[in-house]
XYZ file of C-alpha atoms in Angstrom:
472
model
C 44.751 236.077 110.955
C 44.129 239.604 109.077
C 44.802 242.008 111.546
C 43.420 244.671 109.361
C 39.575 243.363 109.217
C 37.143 245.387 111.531
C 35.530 242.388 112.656
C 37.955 238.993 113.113
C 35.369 235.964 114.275
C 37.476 233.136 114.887
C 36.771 229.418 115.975
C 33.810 230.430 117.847
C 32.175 227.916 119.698
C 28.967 228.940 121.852
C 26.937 225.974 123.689
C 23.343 225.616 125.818
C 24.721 225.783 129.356
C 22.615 223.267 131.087
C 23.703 220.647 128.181
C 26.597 221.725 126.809
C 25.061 220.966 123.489
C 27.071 223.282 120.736
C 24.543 225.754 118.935
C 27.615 227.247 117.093
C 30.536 224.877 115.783
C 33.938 226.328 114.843
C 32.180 229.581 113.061
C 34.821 231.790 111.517
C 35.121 234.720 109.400
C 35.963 238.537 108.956
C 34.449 241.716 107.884
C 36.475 244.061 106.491
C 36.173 248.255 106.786
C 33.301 249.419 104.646
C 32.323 246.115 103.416
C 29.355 244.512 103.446
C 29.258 240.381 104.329
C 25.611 238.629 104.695
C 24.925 235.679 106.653
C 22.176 233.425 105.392
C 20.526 229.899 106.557
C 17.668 228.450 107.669
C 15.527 229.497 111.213
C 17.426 228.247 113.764
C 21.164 227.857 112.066
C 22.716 230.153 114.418
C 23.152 233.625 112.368
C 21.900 235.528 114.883
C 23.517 233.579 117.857
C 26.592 234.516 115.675
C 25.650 238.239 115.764
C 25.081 238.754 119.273
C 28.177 237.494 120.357
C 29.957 239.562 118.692
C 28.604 242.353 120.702
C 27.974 239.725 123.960
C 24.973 239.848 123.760
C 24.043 235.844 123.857
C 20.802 235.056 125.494
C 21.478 233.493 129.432
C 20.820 230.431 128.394
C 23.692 230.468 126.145
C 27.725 230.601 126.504
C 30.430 231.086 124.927
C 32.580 227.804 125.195
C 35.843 228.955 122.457
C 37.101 231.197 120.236
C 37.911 234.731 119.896
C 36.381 237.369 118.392
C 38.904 240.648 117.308
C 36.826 244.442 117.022
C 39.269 246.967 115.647
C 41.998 244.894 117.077
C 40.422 244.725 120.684
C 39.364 241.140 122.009
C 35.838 241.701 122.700
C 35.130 238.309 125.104
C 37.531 240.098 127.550
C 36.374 243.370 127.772
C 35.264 245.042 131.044
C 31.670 246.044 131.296
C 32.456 249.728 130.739
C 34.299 248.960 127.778
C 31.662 246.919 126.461
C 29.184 249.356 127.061
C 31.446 252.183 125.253
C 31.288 250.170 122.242
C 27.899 249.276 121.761
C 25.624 251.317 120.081
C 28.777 254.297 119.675
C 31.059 251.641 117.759
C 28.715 248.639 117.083
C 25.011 249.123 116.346
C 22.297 246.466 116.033
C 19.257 246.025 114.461
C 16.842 243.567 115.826
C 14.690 241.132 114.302
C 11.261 242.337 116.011
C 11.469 246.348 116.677
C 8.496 246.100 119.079
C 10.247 244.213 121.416
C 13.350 246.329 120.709
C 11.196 250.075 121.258
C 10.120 251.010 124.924
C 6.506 251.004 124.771
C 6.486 253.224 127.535
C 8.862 256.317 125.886
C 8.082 258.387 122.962
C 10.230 257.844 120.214
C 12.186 261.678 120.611
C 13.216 260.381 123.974
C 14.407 256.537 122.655
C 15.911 258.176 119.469
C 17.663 260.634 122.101
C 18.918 258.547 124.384
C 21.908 256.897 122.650
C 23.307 260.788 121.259
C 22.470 261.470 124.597
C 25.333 258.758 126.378
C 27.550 258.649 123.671
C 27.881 262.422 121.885
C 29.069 266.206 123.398
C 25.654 267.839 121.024
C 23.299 269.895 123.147
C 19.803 268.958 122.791
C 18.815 271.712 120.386
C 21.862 269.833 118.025
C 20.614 265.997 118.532
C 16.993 267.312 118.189
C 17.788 268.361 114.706
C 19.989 265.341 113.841
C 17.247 263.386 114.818
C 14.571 265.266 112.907
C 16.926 264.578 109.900
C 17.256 261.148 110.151
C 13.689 260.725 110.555
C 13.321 262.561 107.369
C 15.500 260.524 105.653
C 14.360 257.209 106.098
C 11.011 258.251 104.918
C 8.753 259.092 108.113
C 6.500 261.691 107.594
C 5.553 264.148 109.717
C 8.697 263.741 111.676
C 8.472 267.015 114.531
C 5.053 265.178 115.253
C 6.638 261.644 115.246
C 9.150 262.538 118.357
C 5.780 263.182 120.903
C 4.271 259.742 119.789
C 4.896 256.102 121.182
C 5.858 252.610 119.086
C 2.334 251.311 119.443
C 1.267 254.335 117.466
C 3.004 253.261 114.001
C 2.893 250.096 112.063
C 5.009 247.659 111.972
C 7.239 248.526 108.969
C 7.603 252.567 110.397
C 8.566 250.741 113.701
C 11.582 248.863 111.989
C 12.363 251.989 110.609
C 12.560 253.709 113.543
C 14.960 251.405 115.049
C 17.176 251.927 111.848
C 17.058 255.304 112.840
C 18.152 254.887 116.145
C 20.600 252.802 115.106
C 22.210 255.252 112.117
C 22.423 258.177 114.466
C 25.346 256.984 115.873
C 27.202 256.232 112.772
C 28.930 253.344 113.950
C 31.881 251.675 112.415
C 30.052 248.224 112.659
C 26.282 247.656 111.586
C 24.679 244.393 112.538
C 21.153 244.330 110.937
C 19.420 241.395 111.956
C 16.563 241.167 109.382
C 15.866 244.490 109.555
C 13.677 244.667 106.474
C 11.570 241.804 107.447
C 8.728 243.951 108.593
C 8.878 246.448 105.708
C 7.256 246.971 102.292
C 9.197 246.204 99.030
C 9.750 249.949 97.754
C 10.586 250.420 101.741
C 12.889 247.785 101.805
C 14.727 249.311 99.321
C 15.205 252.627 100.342
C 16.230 251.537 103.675
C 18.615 248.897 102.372
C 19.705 251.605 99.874
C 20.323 254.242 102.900
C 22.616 251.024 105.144
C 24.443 250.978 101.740
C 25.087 255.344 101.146
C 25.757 255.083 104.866
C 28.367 252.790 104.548
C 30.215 254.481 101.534
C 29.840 257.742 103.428
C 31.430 256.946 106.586
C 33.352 253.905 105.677
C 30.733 251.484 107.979
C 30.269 248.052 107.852
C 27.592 246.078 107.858
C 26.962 242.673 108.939
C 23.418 241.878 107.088
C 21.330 238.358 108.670
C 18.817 237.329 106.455
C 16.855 234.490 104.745
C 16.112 236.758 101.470
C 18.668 235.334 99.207
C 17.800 237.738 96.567
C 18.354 240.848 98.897
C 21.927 239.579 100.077
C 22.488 238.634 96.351
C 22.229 242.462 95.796
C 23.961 244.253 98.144
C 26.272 242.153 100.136
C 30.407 241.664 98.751
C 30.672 238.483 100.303
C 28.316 235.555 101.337
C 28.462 233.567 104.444
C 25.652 230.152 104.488
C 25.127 228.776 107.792
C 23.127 225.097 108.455
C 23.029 223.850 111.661
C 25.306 226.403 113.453
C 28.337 225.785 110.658
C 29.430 227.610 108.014
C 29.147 225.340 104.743
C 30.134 228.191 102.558
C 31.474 231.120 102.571
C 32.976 233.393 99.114
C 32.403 236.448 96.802
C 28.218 236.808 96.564
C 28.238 236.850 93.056
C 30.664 233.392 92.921
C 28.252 231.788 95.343
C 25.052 232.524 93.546
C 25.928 231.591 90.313
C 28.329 228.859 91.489
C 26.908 227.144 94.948
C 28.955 224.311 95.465
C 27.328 222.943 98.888
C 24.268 220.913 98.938
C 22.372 223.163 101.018
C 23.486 226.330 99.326
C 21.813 224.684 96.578
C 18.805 223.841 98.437
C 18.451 227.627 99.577
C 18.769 228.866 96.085
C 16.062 226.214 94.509
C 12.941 226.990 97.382
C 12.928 230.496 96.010
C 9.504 230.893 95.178
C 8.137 230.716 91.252
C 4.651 231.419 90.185
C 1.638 228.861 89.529
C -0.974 228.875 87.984
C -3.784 230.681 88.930
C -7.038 228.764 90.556
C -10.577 228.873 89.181
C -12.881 230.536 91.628
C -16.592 229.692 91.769
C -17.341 233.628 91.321
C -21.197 232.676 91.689
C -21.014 231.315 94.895
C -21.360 233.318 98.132
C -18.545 234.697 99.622
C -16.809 233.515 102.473
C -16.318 236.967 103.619
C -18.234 240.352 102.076
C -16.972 243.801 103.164
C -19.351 246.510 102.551
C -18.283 250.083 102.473
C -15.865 250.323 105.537
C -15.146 252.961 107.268
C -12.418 252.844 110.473
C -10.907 256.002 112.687
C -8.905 256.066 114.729
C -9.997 259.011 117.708
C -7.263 261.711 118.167
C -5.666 262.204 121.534
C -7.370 264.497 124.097
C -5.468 267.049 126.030
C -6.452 269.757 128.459
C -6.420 272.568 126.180
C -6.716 271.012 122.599
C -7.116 267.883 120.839
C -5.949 265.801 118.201
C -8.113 265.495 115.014
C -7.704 261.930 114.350
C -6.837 259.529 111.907
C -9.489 257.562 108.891
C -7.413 254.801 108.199
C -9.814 253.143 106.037
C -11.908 255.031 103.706
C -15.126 252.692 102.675
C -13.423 249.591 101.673
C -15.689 247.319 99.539
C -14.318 243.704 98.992
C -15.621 239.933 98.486
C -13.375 236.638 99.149
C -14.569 233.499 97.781
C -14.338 229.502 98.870
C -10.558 228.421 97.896
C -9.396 232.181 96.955
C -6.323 233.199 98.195
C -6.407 237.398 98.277
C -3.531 239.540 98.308
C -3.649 242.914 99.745
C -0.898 244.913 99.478
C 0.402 248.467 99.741
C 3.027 250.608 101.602
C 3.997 250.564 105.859
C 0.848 252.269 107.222
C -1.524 252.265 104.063
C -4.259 250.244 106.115
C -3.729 246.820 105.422
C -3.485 245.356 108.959
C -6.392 247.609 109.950
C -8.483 246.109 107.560
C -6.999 242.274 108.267
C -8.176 243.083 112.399
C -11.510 244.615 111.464
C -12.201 241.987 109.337
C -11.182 239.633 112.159
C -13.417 241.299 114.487
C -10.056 242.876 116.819
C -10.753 245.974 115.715
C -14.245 248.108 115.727
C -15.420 249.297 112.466
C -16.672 253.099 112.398
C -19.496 252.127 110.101
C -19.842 250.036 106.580
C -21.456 246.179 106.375
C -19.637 243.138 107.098
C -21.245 239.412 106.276
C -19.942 235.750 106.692
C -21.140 233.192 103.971
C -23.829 235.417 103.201
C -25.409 236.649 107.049
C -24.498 239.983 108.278
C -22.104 240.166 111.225
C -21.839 242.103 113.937
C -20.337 242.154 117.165
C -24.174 241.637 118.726
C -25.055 239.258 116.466
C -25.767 235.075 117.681
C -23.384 234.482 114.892
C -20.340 236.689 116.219
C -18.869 233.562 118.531
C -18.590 231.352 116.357
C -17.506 233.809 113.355
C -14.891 234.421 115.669
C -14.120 230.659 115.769
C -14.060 230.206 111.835
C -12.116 233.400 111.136
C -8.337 233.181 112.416
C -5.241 235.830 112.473
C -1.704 235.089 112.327
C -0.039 238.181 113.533
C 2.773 240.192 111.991
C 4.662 240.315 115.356
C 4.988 236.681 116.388
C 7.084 237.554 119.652
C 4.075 239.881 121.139
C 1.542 237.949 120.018
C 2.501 234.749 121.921
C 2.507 234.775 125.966
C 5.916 234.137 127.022
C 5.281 232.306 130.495
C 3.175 229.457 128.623
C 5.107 226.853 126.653
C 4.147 225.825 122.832
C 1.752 223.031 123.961
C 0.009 225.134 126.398
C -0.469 228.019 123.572
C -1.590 225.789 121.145
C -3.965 224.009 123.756
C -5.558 227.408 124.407
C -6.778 227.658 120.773
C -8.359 224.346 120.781
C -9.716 225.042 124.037
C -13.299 225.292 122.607
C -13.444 222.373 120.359
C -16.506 220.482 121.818
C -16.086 216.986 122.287
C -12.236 216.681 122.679
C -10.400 215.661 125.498
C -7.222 215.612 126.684
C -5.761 213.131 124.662
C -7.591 214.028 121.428
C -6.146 217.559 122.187
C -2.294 216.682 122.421
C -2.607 214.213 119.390
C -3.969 217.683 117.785
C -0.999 219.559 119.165
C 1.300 216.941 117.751
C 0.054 216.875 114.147
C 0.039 220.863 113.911
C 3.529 221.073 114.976
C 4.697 218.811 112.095
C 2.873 220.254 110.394
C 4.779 223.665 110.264
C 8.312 221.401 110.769
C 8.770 221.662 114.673
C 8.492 218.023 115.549
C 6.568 217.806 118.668
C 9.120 215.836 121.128
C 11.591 218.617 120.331
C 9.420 221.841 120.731
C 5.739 221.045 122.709
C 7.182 222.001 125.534
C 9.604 224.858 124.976
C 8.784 228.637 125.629
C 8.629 231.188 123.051
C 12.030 232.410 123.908
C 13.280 229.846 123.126
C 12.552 229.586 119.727
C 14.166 231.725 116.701
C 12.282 234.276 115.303
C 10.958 232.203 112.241
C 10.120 229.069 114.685
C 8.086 231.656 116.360
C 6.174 232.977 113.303
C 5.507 228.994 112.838
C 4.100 228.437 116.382
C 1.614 231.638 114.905
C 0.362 230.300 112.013
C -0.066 226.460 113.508
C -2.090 227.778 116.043
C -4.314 230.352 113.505
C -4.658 227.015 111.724
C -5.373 224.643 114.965
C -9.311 225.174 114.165
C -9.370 224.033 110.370
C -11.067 227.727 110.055
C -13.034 228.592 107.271
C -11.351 232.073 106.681
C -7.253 233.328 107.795
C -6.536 236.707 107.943
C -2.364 236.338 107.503
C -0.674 239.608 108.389
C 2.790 239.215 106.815
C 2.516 235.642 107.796
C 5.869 234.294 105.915
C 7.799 237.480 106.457
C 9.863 235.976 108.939
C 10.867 232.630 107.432
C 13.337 231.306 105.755
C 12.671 230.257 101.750
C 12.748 226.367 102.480
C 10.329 227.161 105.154
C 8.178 229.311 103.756
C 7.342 227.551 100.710
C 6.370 224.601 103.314
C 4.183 226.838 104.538
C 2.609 228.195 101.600
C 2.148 224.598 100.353
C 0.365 223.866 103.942
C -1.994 227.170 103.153
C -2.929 225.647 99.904
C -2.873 221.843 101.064
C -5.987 222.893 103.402
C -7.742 224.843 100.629
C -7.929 221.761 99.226
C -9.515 220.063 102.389
């Protein structure tokens, strides 16, 4: 055993309690002061089971059934609840998968950001005010004195990740265990945060423990490589030894889904558009208050754009440039300001005889899949809900529906129909989204970072799926 790693994992075993039925098999490995070690597999291999038990943090459902695991030579599946609470966030620091689950929607972010200097420091609160301010800075918010008054439903989901990473870094732990945590951001984003994790950890000699499915990401900044399947590790070794040499199977599998280019479609550019945006315009009204009042936001500034039969369109641009405003206006969630919108060639509008059932042919898959599925129905019951409307299908008709969506996306249906969303890893989630965006055979799909979440093997299946009903 190295006694002089940070982080010693060793034979860890944790199990479903109900069934005893191992999620995690005789994981072990060590992080070492300073370094950086990824963990990568599919959805559902157990990285992030992994990750939470090393700060006990397993969901209830879960236990831990062997194994030790060693922080800074303290054996952390003994500790008191004091001691455990002394050590997270101050020591160890985590950064979740979904930050709007993670945020209080019901705090501002000053008072979240606060909090943790506030348990685990001696600053006053003119000193964490201004470390806070900084760190905001830093990681690229703008407008940060403003920022600390606001709430997480205010920003976007990449400024929201960033927040957390925030919260996170103001502690300056010794351990950093990022759970995807530049799933929700944009690529030049992504980088700067990923850059900032790795300055931090050359600065104050912090580790980080870095879950992901983007094998090119842990390629980069990661010393060594851990790959998980099926709550083992298969391999484990020097990144750059494991890229270039994989010698499992499924390491190889990983590295062969990453995605390559086709080629491009021909579009009927003569035909009428599925969709036809016309000059639109959305704000967003400022806050009231007794004695003044916010000026408001134009988040989009008279967009004008046409999508075709079988066209796949990609629009992308920085956290908070407008793209998911313009995906839920499109999608009717959000109310335009003014501008024209029209559905294979009639104009829409939310008075319009042809709203319902534009509403019907036009589907979303959301960039949050946790909030956007209701956790006290199960998958069959959420999926059942979007088919709901269908006319002439009953009950039967309905489930054999429910069973050919759910292979579609890879969750066999005798395994996860009747399941909660809880229960499911973040990337099973984001598959439960897009099956039941696709339920309807729409016309039209808005996706909001709809493969953002997966895995490569997994999203490529998905991808393929997109295109395989273009075809239909």
């Amino acid at each position: 055993m190295n006694h002089t790693s940070l982080l010693d994992v060793s034979s860890l075993q944790l199990e479903v309690r109900q069934s005893a039925k191992p999620v995690v098999e005789n994981v072990t490995f060590t992080v070492d002061r300073g370094e950086i070690v990824g963990i990568v597999g599919e959805s559902g291999s157990g990285k992030s089971l992994t990750a939470r038990a090393v700060m006990r943090l397993e969901p209830p459902a879960i236990r831990r059934a062997a194994g030790r695991i060693l922080f800074d030579g303290q054996d952390v599946t003994t500790m008191s609840g004091k001691a455990l609470r002394q050590m997270r966030g101050a020591k160890v620091g985590m950064v979740f998968q979904e930050p709007m689950t993670s945020l209080n929607p019901s705090m501002t972010i000053g008072r979240q950001l606060d909090e943790g200097l506030a348990l685990h420091s001696k600053l006053s609160a003119a000193q964490r005010r201004e470390l806070t301010l900084k760190m905001l800075t830093r990681i690229g918010i703008q407008n940060a004195e403003k920022s600390l008054t606001v709430y997480p439903h205010h920003f976007s989901g990449g400024m929201r990740q960033r927040i957390m990473l925030a919260a996170v870094m103001l502690m300056r732990p010794a351990l950093l265990i990022a759970d995807e945590p530049t799933t929700a951001l944009d690529a030049i984003v992504q980088r700067d945060v990923l850059e900032l994790m790795v300055e931090l950890t050359r600065e104050q000699g912090t580790a980080v423990l870095l879950i992901s499915h983007d094998l090119p990401m842990v390629a980069r900044y990661t010393n060594r490589i851990i790959v998980m399947e099926h709550g083992r590790i298969v391999e484990q070794g020097v990144t750059a030894d494991v890229i270039a040499r994989p010698e499992h199977p499924y390491t190889r599998k990983l590295l062969s889904s990453l995605p390559i280019r086709g080629p491009a479609r021909d579009i009927d550019r003569k035909a009428i558009p599925v969709v036809q945006a016309r000059d639109m315009v959305v704000d967003y009204p400022g806050r009231g208050g007794l004695f003044s009042k916010d000026a408001g936001v134009r988040a989009l500034h008279g967009i004008d754009l046409e999508i075709h039969p079988r066209e796949v369109l990609a629009l992308v641009g920085g956290s908070g440039s407008g793209k998911t405003t313009l995906g839920w206006t499109i999608a009717g969630l959000l109310k335009k300001t003014s501008g024209q919108l029209a559905f294979s060639g009639e104009p829409i509008q939310r008075s319009s005889p042809g709203w319902r059932q534009y509403r019907h042919e036009c589907q979303m898959v959301f960039q949050d899949p946790y909030s956007s599925l209701d956790p006290r129905m199960t998958i069959r019951q959420l999926l059942a809900e979007s088919l709901r409307t269908v006319p002439q299908m009953d009950d039967r008709a309905r489930n054999r529906r429910i069973d050919e969506i759910l292979d579609e996306v890879g969750l066999p249906a005798q395994e996860y129909a009747e399941r909660f969303p809880h229960a499911l890893s973040g990337g099973q989630r984001q598959r439960i989204a897009i099956g039941r965006a696709l339920s309807r055979r729409p016309k039209f799909v808005v996706a909001d970072e709809p493969v953002s979440a997966l895995d490569v093997t997994v999203r490529a299946q998905i991808l393929k799926l997109f295109s395989d009903l273009q075809q239909h």
